[in-house]
CSV table of C-alpha atoms in Angstrom, one decimal:
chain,number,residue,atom,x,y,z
A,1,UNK,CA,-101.2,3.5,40.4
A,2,UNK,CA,-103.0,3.2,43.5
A,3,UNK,CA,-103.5,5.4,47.2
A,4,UNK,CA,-102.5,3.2,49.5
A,5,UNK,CA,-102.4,4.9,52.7
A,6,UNK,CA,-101.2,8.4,54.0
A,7,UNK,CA,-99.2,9.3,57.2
A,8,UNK,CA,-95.5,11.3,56.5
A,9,UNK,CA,-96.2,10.5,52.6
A,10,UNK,CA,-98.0,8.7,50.3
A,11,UNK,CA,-96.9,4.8,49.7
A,12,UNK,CA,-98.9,3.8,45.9
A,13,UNK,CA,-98.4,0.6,43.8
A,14,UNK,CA,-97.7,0.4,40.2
A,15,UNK,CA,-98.1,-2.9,38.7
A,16,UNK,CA,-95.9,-5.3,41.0
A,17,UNK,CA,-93.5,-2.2,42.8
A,18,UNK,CA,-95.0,-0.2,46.1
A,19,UNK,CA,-93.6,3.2,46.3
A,20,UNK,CA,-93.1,5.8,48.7
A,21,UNK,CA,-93.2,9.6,48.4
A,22,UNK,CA,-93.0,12.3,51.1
A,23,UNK,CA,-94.7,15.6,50.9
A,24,UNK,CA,-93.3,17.9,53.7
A,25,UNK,CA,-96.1,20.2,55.3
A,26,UNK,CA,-95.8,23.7,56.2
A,27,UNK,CA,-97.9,25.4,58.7
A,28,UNK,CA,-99.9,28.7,57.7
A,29,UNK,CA,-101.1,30.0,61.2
A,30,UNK,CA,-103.5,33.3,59.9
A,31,UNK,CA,-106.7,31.2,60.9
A,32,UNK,CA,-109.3,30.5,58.4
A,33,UNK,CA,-112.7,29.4,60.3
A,34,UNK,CA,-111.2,28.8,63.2
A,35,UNK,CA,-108.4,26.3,61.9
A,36,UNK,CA,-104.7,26.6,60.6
A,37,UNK,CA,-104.3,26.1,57.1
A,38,UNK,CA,-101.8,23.2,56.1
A,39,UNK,CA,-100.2,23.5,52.6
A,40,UNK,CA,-98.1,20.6,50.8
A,41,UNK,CA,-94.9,21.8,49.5
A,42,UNK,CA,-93.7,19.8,46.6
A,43,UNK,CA,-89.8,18.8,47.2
A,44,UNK,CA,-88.7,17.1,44.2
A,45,UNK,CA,-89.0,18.0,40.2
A,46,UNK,CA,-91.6,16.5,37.9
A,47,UNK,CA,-88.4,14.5,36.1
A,48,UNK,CA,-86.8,13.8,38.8
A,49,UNK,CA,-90.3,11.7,40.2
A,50,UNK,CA,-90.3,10.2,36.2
A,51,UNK,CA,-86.7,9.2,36.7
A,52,UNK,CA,-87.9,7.3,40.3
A,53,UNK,CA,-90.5,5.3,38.6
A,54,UNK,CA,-88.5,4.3,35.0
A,55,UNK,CA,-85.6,3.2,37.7
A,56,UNK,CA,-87.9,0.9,39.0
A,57,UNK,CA,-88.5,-0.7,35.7
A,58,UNK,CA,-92.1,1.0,36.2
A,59,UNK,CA,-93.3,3.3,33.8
A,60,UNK,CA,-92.7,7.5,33.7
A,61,UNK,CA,-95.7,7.7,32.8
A,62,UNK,CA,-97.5,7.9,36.3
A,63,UNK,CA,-100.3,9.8,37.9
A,64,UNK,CA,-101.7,9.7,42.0
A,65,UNK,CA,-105.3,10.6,43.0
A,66,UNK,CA,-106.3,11.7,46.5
A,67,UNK,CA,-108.6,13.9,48.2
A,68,UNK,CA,-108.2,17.2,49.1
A,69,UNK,CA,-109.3,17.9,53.0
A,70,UNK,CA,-108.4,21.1,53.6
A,71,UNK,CA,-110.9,23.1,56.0
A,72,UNK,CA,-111.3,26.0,54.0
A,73,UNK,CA,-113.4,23.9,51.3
A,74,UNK,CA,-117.1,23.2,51.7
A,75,UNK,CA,-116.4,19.8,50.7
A,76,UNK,CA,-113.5,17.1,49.7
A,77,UNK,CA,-112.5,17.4,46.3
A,78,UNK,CA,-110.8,15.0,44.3
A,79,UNK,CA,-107.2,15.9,43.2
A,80,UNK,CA,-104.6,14.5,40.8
A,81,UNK,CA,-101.1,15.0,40.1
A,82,UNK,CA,-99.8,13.5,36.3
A,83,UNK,CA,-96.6,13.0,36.3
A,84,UNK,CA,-96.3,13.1,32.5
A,85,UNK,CA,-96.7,16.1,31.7
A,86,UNK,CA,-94.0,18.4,30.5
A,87,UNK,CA,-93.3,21.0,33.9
A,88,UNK,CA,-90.9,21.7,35.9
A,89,UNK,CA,-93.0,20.9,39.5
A,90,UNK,CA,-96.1,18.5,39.7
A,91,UNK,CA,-99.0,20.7,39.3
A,92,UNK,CA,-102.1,19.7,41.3
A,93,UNK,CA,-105.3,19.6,39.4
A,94,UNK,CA,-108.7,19.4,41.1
A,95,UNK,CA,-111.7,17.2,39.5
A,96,UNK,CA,-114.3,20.2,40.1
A,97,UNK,CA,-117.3,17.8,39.2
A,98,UNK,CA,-116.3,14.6,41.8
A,99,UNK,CA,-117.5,16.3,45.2
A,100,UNK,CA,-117.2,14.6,48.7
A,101,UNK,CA,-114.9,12.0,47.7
A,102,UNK,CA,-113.5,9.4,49.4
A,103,UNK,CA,-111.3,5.9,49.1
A,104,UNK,CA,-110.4,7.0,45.6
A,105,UNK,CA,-108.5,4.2,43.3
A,106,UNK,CA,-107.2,5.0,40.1
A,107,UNK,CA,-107.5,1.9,37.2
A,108,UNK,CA,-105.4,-0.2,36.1
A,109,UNK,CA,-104.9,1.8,32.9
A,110,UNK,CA,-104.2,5.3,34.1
A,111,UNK,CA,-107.3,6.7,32.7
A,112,UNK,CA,-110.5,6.3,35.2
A,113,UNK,CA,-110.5,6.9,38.7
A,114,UNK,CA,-113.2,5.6,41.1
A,115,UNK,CA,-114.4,6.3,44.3
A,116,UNK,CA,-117.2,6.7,46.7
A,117,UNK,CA,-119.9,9.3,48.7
A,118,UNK,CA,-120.9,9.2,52.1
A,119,UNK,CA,-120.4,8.6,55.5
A,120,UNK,CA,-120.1,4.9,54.8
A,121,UNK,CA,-117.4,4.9,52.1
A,122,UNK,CA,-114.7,3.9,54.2
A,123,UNK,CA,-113.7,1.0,55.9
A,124,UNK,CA,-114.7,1.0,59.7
A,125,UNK,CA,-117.8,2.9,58.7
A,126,UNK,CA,-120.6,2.0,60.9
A,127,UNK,CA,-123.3,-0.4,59.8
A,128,UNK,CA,-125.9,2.2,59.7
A,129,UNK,CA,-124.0,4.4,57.2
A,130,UNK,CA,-124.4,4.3,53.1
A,131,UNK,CA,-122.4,5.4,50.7
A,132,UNK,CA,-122.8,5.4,46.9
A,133,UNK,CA,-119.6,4.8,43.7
A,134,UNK,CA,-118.7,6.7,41.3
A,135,UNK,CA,-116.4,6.3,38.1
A,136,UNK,CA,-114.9,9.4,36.4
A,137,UNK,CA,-111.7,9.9,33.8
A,138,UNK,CA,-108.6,11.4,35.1
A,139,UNK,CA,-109.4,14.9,34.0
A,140,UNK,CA,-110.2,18.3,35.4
A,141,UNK,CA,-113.4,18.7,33.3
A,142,UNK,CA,-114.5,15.4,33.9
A,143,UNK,CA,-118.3,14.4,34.6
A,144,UNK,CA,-118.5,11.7,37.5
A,145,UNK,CA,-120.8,8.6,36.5
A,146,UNK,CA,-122.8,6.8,39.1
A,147,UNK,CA,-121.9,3.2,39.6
A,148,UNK,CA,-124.0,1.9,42.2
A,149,UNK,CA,-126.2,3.8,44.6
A,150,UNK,CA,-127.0,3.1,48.5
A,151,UNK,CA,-125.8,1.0,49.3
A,152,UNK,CA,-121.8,0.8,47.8
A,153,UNK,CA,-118.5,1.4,49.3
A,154,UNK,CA,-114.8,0.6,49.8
A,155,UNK,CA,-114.6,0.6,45.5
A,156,UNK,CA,-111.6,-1.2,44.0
A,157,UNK,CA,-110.4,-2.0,40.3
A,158,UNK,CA,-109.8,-5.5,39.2
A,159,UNK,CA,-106.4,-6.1,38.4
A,160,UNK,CA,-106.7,-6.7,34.6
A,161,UNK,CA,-106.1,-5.9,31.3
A,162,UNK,CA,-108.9,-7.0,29.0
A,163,UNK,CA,-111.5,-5.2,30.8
A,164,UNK,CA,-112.6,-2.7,33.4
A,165,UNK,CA,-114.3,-4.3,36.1
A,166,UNK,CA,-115.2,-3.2,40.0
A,167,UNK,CA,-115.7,-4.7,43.5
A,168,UNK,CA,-117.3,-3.0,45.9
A,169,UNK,CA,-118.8,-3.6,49.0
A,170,UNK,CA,-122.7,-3.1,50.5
A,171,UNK,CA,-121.5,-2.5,54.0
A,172,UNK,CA,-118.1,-1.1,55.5
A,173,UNK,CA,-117.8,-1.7,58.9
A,174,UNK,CA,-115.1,-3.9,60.6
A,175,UNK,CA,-115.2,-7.6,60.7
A,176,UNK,CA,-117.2,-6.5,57.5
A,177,UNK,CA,-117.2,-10.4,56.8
A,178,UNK,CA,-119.0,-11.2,59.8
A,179,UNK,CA,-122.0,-11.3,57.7
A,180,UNK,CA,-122.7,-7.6,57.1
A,181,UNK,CA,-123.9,-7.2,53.7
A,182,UNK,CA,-122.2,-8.5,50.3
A,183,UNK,CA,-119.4,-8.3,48.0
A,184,UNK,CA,-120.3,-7.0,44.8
A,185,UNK,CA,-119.0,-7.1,41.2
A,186,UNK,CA,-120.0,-4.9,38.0
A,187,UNK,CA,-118.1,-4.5,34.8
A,188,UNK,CA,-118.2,-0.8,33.1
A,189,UNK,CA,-117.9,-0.2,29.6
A,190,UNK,CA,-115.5,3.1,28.8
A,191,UNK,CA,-115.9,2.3,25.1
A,192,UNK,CA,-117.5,5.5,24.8
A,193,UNK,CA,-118.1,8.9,25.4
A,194,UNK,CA,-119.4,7.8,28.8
A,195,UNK,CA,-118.8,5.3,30.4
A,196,UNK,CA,-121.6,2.5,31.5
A,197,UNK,CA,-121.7,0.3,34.5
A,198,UNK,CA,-123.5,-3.0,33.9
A,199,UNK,CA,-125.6,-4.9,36.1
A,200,UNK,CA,-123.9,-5.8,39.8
A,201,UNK,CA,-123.0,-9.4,40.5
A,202,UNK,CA,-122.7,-10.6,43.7
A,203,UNK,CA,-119.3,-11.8,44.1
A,204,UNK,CA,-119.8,-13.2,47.8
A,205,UNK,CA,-122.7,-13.1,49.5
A,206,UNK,CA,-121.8,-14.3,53.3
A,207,UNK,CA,-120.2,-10.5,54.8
A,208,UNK,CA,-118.1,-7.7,52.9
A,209,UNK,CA,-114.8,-7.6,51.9
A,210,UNK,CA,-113.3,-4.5,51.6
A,211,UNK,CA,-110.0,-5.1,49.8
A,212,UNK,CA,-110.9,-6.3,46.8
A,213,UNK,CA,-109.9,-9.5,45.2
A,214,UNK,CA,-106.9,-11.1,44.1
A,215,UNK,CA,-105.7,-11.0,40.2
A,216,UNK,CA,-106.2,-14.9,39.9
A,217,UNK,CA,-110.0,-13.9,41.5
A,218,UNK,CA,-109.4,-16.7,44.1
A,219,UNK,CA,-109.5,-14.4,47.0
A,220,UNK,CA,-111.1,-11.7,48.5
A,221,UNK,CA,-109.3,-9.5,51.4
A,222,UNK,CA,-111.3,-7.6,54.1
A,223,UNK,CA,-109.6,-4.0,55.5
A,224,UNK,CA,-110.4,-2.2,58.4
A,225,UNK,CA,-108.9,-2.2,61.5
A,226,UNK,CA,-108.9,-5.9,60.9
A,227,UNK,CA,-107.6,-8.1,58.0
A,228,UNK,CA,-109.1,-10.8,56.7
A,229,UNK,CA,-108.8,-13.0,53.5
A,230,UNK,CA,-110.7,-15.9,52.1
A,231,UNK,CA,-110.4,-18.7,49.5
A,232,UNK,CA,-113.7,-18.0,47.2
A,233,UNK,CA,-113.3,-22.0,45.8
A,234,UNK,CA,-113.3,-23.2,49.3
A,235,UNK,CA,-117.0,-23.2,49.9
A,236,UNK,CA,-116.2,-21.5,53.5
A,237,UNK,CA,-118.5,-18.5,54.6
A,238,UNK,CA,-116.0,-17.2,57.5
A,239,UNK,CA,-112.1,-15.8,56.3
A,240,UNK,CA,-109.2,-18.3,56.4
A,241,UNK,CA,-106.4,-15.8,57.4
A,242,UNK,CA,-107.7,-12.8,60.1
A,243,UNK,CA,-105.2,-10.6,62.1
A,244,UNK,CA,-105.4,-7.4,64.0
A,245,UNK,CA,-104.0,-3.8,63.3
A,246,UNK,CA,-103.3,-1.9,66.7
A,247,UNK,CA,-102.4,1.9,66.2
C-alpha cells in the first residue's frame, strides 16, 4: 500500500484499488515552542478499516507509512499503522531508527518500506539540494539500510512480484526531465538478515523522473508541480505527455 498524497485524509493504493481515509484533527492550543500542537484522532475501528479493504476485494491485511511532522519532535519520524493486528483502534507505531524521513513508499509485499534524507528528497526540491535512500522493514525496531548516497531522491518500488527492485532519481526539481540528472535503478536483496542494495543502473539518462515507472517498464512518469511521462522504447529524450498542476 502506498502514500499517495495528504490534504483532509490520506488517499493509498493497494494493488489496482485507490483508497481514501480521513483522519479528523483536533486542535491542542497549550503552546509547545511557540506552535499549537495538532493531534490525529482515529474515527473508525481497526475491523471496521479490515472490513473496508476485504470489501474491495483487497486484502485485510493492510498497513500505511507516513511521516510524523509534529513540531514538538527534533526531527520527522517515520510512522506506521498495521491494520492486522488484533486491537480495537489502529495503534501508531514509530520506526525510532529512520530519522528525517521523507516521500516514504511501502513495497509491494507489505514488508519493507523506503524512503529518503534531505532537503532534496522531494519533488520540486531545488537543483542544488541532495538527498540520500534508505530501505528498512516495517518494524518498530528496525535498522534503516543505506541504498544510495548523494545524490538520490523521489524513491519508488517496482511494481513486481519476483523481486524487490527501486527507481530513484539523482535530481528532484520540476521539469526534472529537462535534463537534470538521471533516473536510476537498483535491485536489493532482503533474502537475509539485512537487506543489500546492488549496484545502480541507470534507467534513463536524459533528466529525472520522479514517479517511477510503469509495471510493463515501458514508461517513466515525472511528478512535481508538473507531470510528465515518456515511452522508454521510443528513443525520445524529452516526455511525450506533460501537463500542469495549478493549486
Amino acid at each position: 500500500m502506498q502514500l499517495d498524497s495528504w490534504r483532509n485524509g490520506i488517499l493509498f493504493h493497494y494493488k489496482n484499488y485507490r483508497f481514501l481515509i480521513i483522519f479528523h484533527l483536533i486542535l491542542f492550543f497549550p503552546i509547545t515552542n511557540g506552535y499549537a500542537l495538532l493531534k490525529p484522532v482515529m474515527t473508525s475501528s481497526t475491523k471496521e478499516i479490515r472490513d473496508f479493504f476485504s470489501a474491495g476485494n483487497g486484502s485485510s491485511n493492510a498497513k500505511l507509512v507516513f511521516v510524523d511532522y509534529s513540531r514538538k519532535n527534533s526531527t520527522k519520524k517515520l510512522c506506521y499503522l498495521d491494520f492486522s493486528e488484533k486491537i480495537t483502534i489502529p495503534v501508531v507505531h514509530t520506526i525510532s531508527a529512520a530519522e528525517d524521513a521523507n516521500v516514504p513508499v511501502i513495497s509491494p509485499d507489505g514488508n519493507w518500506v523506503i524512503y529518503a534524507t534531505g532537503e532534496g528528497s522531494e519533488a520540486g526540491s531545488p537543483v542544488n539540494k541532495r538527498s540520500s535512500v534508505y530501505i528498512c522493514r516495517i518494524s518498530k525496531d528496525a535498522v534503516p539500510v543505506l541504498v544510495a548516497a548523494d545524490s538520490a531522491c523521489e524513491p519508488r518500488f517496482v511494481q513486481q512480484n519476483n523481486e524487490l527492485t527501486v527507481i530513484y532519481t539523482t535530481l528532484a526539481p520540476n521539469c526534472a526531465w529537462e535534463g537534470f540528472g538521471k533516473t536510476m535503478k537498483v535491485d536489493i536483496d532482503v533474502s537475509g538478515n539485512t537487506p543489500v542494495a546492488g549496484t545502480p543502473e541507470v534507467l534513463f539518462r536524459h533528466g529525472s523522473y520522479t514517479g517511477g515507472m510503469s509495471k510493463d517498464a515501458k514508461y517513466l512518469c515525472g511528478g512535481g508541480r508538473h507531470i510528465a511521462m515518456i515511452d522508454l522504447t521510443s528513443g525520445k529524450t524529452r516526455p511525450d505527455t506533460v501537463s500542469v498542476y495549478k493549486q
